[in-house]
mmCIF file with all atom_site columns, C-alpha atoms and ligand atoms in Angstrom:
data_model
loop_
_atom_site.group_PDB
_atom_site.id
_atom_site.type_symbol
_atom_site.label_atom_id
_atom_site.label_alt_id
_atom_site.label_comp_id
_atom_site.label_asym_id
_atom_site.label_entity_id
_atom_site.label_seq_id
_atom_site.pdbx_PDB_ins_code
_atom_site.Cartn_x
_atom_site.Cartn_y
_atom_site.Cartn_z
_atom_site.occupancy
_atom_site.B_iso_or_equiv
_atom_site.pdbx_formal_charge
_atom_site.auth_seq_id
_atom_site.auth_comp_id
_atom_site.auth_asym_id
_atom_site.auth_atom_id
_atom_site.pdbx_PDB_model_num
ATOM   1   C  CA  . MET A 1 1  ? -49.081 32.882 91.609 1.00 64.00 ? 1  MET A CA  1
ATOM   2   C  CA  . ARG A 1 2  ? -50.251 29.989 89.271 1.00 68.00 ? 2  ARG A CA  1
ATOM   3   C  CA  . THR A 1 3  ? -50.936 26.610 91.056 1.00 80.00 ? 3  THR A CA  1
ATOM   4   C  CA  . LEU A 1 4  ? -49.978 23.423 89.508 1.00 83.00 ? 4  LEU A CA  1
ATOM   5   C  CA  . LYS A 1 5  ? -52.600 20.984 88.654 1.00 82.00 ? 5  LYS A CA  1
ATOM   6   C  CA  . THR A 1 6  ? -52.661 17.666 90.597 1.00 87.00 ? 6  THR A CA  1
ATOM   7   C  CA  . ALA A 1 7  ? -52.330 14.602 88.473 1.00 82.00 ? 7  ALA A CA  1
ATOM   8   C  CA  . ARG A 1 8  ? -56.119 14.048 88.426 1.00 85.00 ? 8  ARG A CA  1
ATOM   9   C  CA  . GLU A 1 9  ? -56.818 17.516 87.525 1.00 83.00 ? 9  GLU A CA  1
ATOM   10  C  CA  . ILE A 1 10 ? -54.422 17.267 84.278 1.00 78.00 ? 10 ILE A CA  1
ATOM   11  C  CA  . PRO A 1 11 ? -56.640 16.058 81.231 1.00 75.00 ? 11 PRO A CA  1
ATOM   12  C  CA  . ILE A 1 12 ? -55.880 12.535 79.476 1.00 79.00 ? 12 ILE A CA  1
ATOM   13  C  CA  . GLY A 1 13 ? -52.566 12.758 77.596 1.00 78.00 ? 13 GLY A CA  1
ATOM   14  C  CA  . ALA A 1 14 ? -52.558 15.179 74.288 1.00 72.00 ? 14 ALA A CA  1
ATOM   15  C  CA  . LEU A 1 15 ? -56.095 16.549 74.780 1.00 77.00 ? 15 LEU A CA  1
ATOM   16  C  CA  . ILE A 1 16 ? -55.970 20.390 74.649 1.00 77.00 ? 16 ILE A CA  1
ATOM   17  C  CA  . THR A 1 17 ? -59.136 21.715 76.560 1.00 79.00 ? 17 THR A CA  1
ATOM   18  C  CA  . GLU A 1 18 ? -58.336 25.287 76.626 1.00 81.00 ? 18 GLU A CA  1
ATOM   19  C  CA  . ALA A 1 19 ? -57.321 26.858 73.332 1.00 82.00 ? 19 ALA A CA  1
ATOM   20  C  CA  . GLY A 1 20 ? -54.245 29.255 73.548 1.00 80.00 ? 20 GLY A CA  1
ATOM   21  C  CA  . ASN A 1 21 ? -53.289 27.950 77.201 1.00 79.00 ? 21 ASN A CA  1
ATOM   22  C  CA  . SER A 1 22 ? -49.660 27.627 76.160 1.00 76.00 ? 22 SER A CA  1
ATOM   23  C  CA  . LYS A 1 23 ? -49.385 31.444 77.440 1.00 77.00 ? 23 LYS A CA  1
ATOM   24  C  CA  . ASP A 1 24 ? -49.939 29.989 80.755 1.00 81.00 ? 24 ASP A CA  1
ATOM   25  C  CA  . TYR A 1 25 ? -46.633 28.213 80.778 1.00 82.00 ? 25 TYR A CA  1
ATOM   26  C  CA  . LYS A 1 26 ? -43.337 30.019 81.164 1.00 88.00 ? 26 LYS A CA  1
ATOM   27  C  CA  . THR A 1 27 ? -41.436 27.985 78.636 1.00 86.00 ? 27 THR A CA  1
ATOM   28  C  CA  . GLY A 1 28 ? -38.116 30.445 78.754 1.00 90.00 ? 28 GLY A CA  1
ATOM   29  C  CA  . ASP A 1 29 ? -37.318 28.588 82.046 1.00 88.00 ? 29 ASP A CA  1
ATOM   30  C  CA  . TRP A 1 30 ? -35.433 26.154 80.252 1.00 86.00 ? 30 TRP A CA  1
ATOM   31  C  CA  . ARG A 1 31 ? -33.620 28.508 77.957 1.00 94.00 ? 31 ARG A CA  1
ATOM   32  C  CA  . SER A 1 32 ? -29.713 28.397 77.782 1.00 95.00 ? 32 SER A CA  1
ATOM   33  C  CA  . MET A 1 33 ? -29.212 30.931 75.506 1.00 97.00 ? 33 MET A CA  1
ATOM   34  C  CA  . LYS A 1 34 ? -30.756 34.631 74.837 1.00 97.00 ? 34 LYS A CA  1
ATOM   35  C  CA  . PRO A 1 35 ? -31.315 37.321 72.348 1.00 98.00 ? 35 PRO A CA  1
ATOM   36  C  CA  . ILE A 1 36 ? -30.632 40.618 73.445 1.00 97.00 ? 36 ILE A CA  1
ATOM   37  C  CA  . TRP A 1 37 ? -32.101 43.584 71.539 1.00 98.00 ? 37 TRP A CA  1
ATOM   38  C  CA  . HIS A 1 38 ? -30.091 46.470 70.742 1.00 98.00 ? 38 HIS A CA  1
ATOM   39  C  CA  . GLU A 1 39 ? -32.565 49.363 70.004 1.00 97.00 ? 39 GLU A CA  1
ATOM   40  C  CA  . GLU A 1 40 ? -30.466 51.587 68.518 1.00 97.00 ? 40 GLU A CA  1
ATOM   41  C  CA  . GLY A 1 41 ? -29.352 49.308 65.793 1.00 97.00 ? 41 GLY A CA  1
ATOM   42  C  CA  . CYS A 1 42 ? -33.010 48.110 65.048 1.00 98.00 ? 42 CYS A CA  1
ATOM   43  C  CA  . VAL A 1 43 ? -34.768 49.213 62.016 1.00 98.00 ? 43 VAL A CA  1
ATOM   44  C  CA  . HIS A 1 44 ? -38.169 47.791 62.856 1.00 98.00 ? 44 HIS A CA  1
ATOM   45  C  CA  . CYS A 1 45 ? -38.071 45.488 59.935 1.00 98.00 ? 45 CYS A CA  1
ATOM   46  C  CA  . LEU A 1 46 ? -40.070 42.926 62.096 1.00 98.00 ? 46 LEU A CA  1
ATOM   47  C  CA  . MET A 1 47 ? -38.402 39.977 60.387 1.00 98.00 ? 47 MET A CA  1
ATOM   48  C  CA  . CYS A 1 48 ? -37.711 38.668 63.904 1.00 98.00 ? 48 CYS A CA  1
ATOM   49  C  CA  . TRP A 1 49 ? -41.199 38.766 64.868 1.00 98.00 ? 49 TRP A CA  1
ATOM   50  C  CA  . VAL A 1 50 ? -42.059 36.897 61.118 1.00 98.00 ? 50 VAL A CA  1
ATOM   51  C  CA  . PHE A 1 51 ? -39.781 34.110 61.891 1.00 98.00 ? 51 PHE A CA  1
ATOM   52  C  CA  . CYS A 1 52 ? -39.925 33.782 65.687 1.00 97.00 ? 52 CYS A CA  1
ATOM   53  C  CA  . PRO A 1 53 ? -41.796 30.029 66.580 1.00 95.00 ? 53 PRO A CA  1
ATOM   54  C  CA  . ASP A 1 54 ? -42.910 31.337 69.847 1.00 92.00 ? 54 ASP A CA  1
ATOM   55  C  CA  . VAL A 1 55 ? -44.324 34.714 69.272 1.00 93.00 ? 55 VAL A CA  1
ATOM   56  C  CA  . SER A 1 56 ? -41.986 36.232 71.657 1.00 96.00 ? 56 SER A CA  1
ATOM   57  C  CA  . ILE A 1 57 ? -41.123 39.512 69.926 1.00 98.00 ? 57 ILE A CA  1
ATOM   58  C  CA  . LYS A 1 58 ? -43.093 42.171 71.497 1.00 98.00 ? 58 LYS A CA  1
ATOM   59  C  CA  . VAL A 1 59 ? -44.351 44.564 68.823 1.00 98.00 ? 59 VAL A CA  1
ATOM   60  C  CA  . GLU A 1 60 ? -46.611 47.713 69.421 1.00 98.00 ? 60 GLU A CA  1
ATOM   61  C  CA  . ASN A 1 61 ? -47.922 50.504 66.896 1.00 97.00 ? 61 ASN A CA  1
ATOM   62  C  CA  . GLY A 1 62 ? -45.696 48.344 64.133 1.00 97.00 ? 62 GLY A CA  1
ATOM   63  C  CA  . LYS A 1 63 ? -42.545 48.725 66.045 1.00 98.00 ? 63 LYS A CA  1
ATOM   64  C  CA  . MET A 1 64 ? -40.439 45.998 67.748 1.00 98.00 ? 64 MET A CA  1
ATOM   65  C  CA  . VAL A 1 65 ? -40.748 47.022 71.583 1.00 98.00 ? 65 VAL A CA  1
ATOM   66  C  CA  . GLY A 1 66 ? -39.123 43.919 73.144 1.00 98.00 ? 66 GLY A CA  1
ATOM   67  C  CA  . ILE A 1 67 ? -38.748 40.341 73.749 1.00 98.00 ? 67 ILE A CA  1
ATOM   68  C  CA  . ASP A 1 68 ? -41.054 38.136 75.885 1.00 96.00 ? 68 ASP A CA  1
ATOM   69  C  CA  . TYR A 1 69 ? -38.455 36.206 77.909 1.00 97.00 ? 69 TYR A CA  1
ATOM   70  C  CA  . ASP A 1 70 ? -41.287 34.326 79.706 1.00 94.00 ? 70 ASP A CA  1
ATOM   71  C  CA  . HIS A 1 71 ? -41.742 32.100 76.469 1.00 94.00 ? 71 HIS A CA  1
ATOM   72  C  CA  . CYS A 1 72 ? -38.620 32.882 74.105 1.00 96.00 ? 72 CYS A CA  1
ATOM   73  C  CA  . LYS A 1 73 ? -36.871 29.602 74.254 1.00 95.00 ? 73 LYS A CA  1
ATOM   74  C  CA  . GLY A 1 74 ? -33.504 30.843 72.896 1.00 97.00 ? 74 GLY A CA  1
ATOM   75  C  CA  . CYS A 1 75 ? -33.412 29.245 69.402 1.00 97.00 ? 75 CYS A CA  1
ATOM   76  C  CA  . GLY A 1 76 ? -31.604 32.139 67.922 1.00 97.00 ? 76 GLY A CA  1
ATOM   77  C  CA  . ILE A 1 77 ? -33.598 31.995 64.820 1.00 98.00 ? 77 ILE A CA  1
ATOM   78  C  CA  . CYS A 1 78 ? -34.758 35.949 65.389 1.00 98.00 ? 78 CYS A CA  1
ATOM   79  C  CA  . ALA A 1 79 ? -30.869 37.029 65.741 1.00 97.00 ? 79 ALA A CA  1
ATOM   80  C  CA  . ARG A 1 80 ? -29.903 34.664 62.308 1.00 97.00 ? 80 ARG A CA  1
ATOM   81  C  CA  . GLU A 1 81 ? -33.035 36.213 60.424 1.00 97.00 ? 81 GLU A CA  1
ATOM   82  C  CA  . CYS A 1 82 ? -32.273 40.088 61.631 1.00 98.00 ? 82 CYS A CA  1
ATOM   83  C  CA  . PRO A 1 83 ? -30.760 41.954 58.543 1.00 97.00 ? 83 PRO A CA  1
ATOM   84  C  CA  . ARG A 1 84 ? -29.004 44.049 61.106 1.00 95.00 ? 84 ARG A CA  1
ATOM   85  C  CA  . LYS A 1 85 ? -27.328 40.978 62.942 1.00 86.00 ? 85 LYS A CA  1
ATOM   86  C  CA  . GLU A 1 86 ? -25.480 41.732 66.086 1.00 86.00 ? 86 GLU A CA  1
ATOM   87  C  CA  . LYS A 1 87 ? -26.245 45.285 65.563 1.00 94.00 ? 87 LYS A CA  1
ATOM   88  C  CA  . ALA A 1 88 ? -30.010 44.657 66.449 1.00 97.00 ? 88 ALA A CA  1
ATOM   89  C  CA  . LEU A 1 89 ? -30.165 41.220 67.719 1.00 97.00 ? 89 LEU A CA  1
ATOM   90  C  CA  . GLU A 1 90 ? -27.232 39.528 69.552 1.00 96.00 ? 90 GLU A CA  1
ATOM   91  C  CA  . MET A 1 91 ? -27.398 35.904 71.107 1.00 97.00 ? 91 MET A CA  1
ATOM   92  C  CA  . VAL A 1 92 ? -25.518 35.371 74.528 1.00 97.00 ? 92 VAL A CA  1
ATOM   93  C  CA  . LYS A 1 93 ? -25.484 32.685 77.540 1.00 97.00 ? 93 LYS A CA  1
ATOM   94  C  CA  . GLU A 1 94 ? -28.341 32.729 79.596 1.00 92.00 ? 94 GLU A CA  1
HETATM 95  S  S1  . SF4 B 2 .  ? -35.529 42.087 62.873 1.00 96.89 ? 1  SF4 B S1  1
HETATM 96  FE FE1 . SF4 B 2 .  ? -33.781 43.018 63.620 1.00 96.89 ? 1  SF4 B FE1 1
HETATM 97  S  S2  . SF4 B 2 .  ? -33.790 45.187 62.695 1.00 96.89 ? 1  SF4 B S2  1
HETATM 98  FE FE2 . SF4 B 2 .  ? -35.626 43.744 62.023 1.00 96.89 ? 1  SF4 B FE2 1
HETATM 99  S  S3  . SF4 B 2 .  ? -37.241 44.134 63.896 1.00 96.89 ? 1  SF4 B S3  1
HETATM 100 FE FE3 . SF4 B 2 .  ? -36.051 42.409 64.732 1.00 96.89 ? 1  SF4 B FE3 1
HETATM 101 S  S4  . SF4 B 2 .  ? -34.237 43.394 65.786 1.00 96.89 ? 1  SF4 B S4  1
HETATM 102 FE FE4 . SF4 B 2 .  ? -35.111 45.086 64.470 1.00 96.89 ? 1  SF4 B FE4 1
HETATM 103 S  S1  . SF4 B 2 .  ? -34.618 33.368 70.381 1.00 96.89 ? 2  SF4 B S1  1
HETATM 104 FE FE1 . SF4 B 2 .  ? -35.985 32.094 69.406 1.00 96.89 ? 2  SF4 B FE1 1
HETATM 105 S  S2  . SF4 B 2 .  ? -37.995 31.981 70.848 1.00 96.89 ? 2  SF4 B S2  1
HETATM 106 FE FE2 . SF4 B 2 .  ? -36.430 33.511 71.244 1.00 96.89 ? 2  SF4 B FE2 1
HETATM 107 S  S3  . SF4 B 2 .  ? -37.369 35.579 70.427 1.00 96.89 ? 2  SF4 B S3  1
HETATM 108 FE FE3 . SF4 B 2 .  ? -35.687 34.888 69.013 1.00 96.89 ? 2  SF4 B FE3 1
HETATM 109 S  S4  . SF4 B 2 .  ? -36.674 33.489 67.506 1.00 96.89 ? 2  SF4 B S4  1
HETATM 110 FE FE4 . SF4 B 2 .  ? -38.155 33.877 69.288 1.00 96.89 ? 2  SF4 B FE4 1
#
């Protein structure tokens, strides 16, 4: 389990001291909507992966395999851009 840094351990505002550290923060915590993936309707075009601003579409061997809910903020861009719409990606309340 990750322990939170104290005020004295946090770097001075806006400094990024570790590249890629955003993966350590579960930014999906404040999501109010979430995408549900329907595998049977997906054609693995990966448009959702291209457009997701939070790199939350999981891909293995060139195919979509799921959604990283730890970091998905529920913006709905993936569902909007999916050519299969509700057949493959559906937005629901958290
Ligand atoms: S955009 Fe839609 S059809 Fe394409 S990979 Fe994503 S969920 Fe599947
Ligand atoms: S809802 Fe937004 S953040 Fe979540 S997977 Fe879709 S595009 Fe990415």
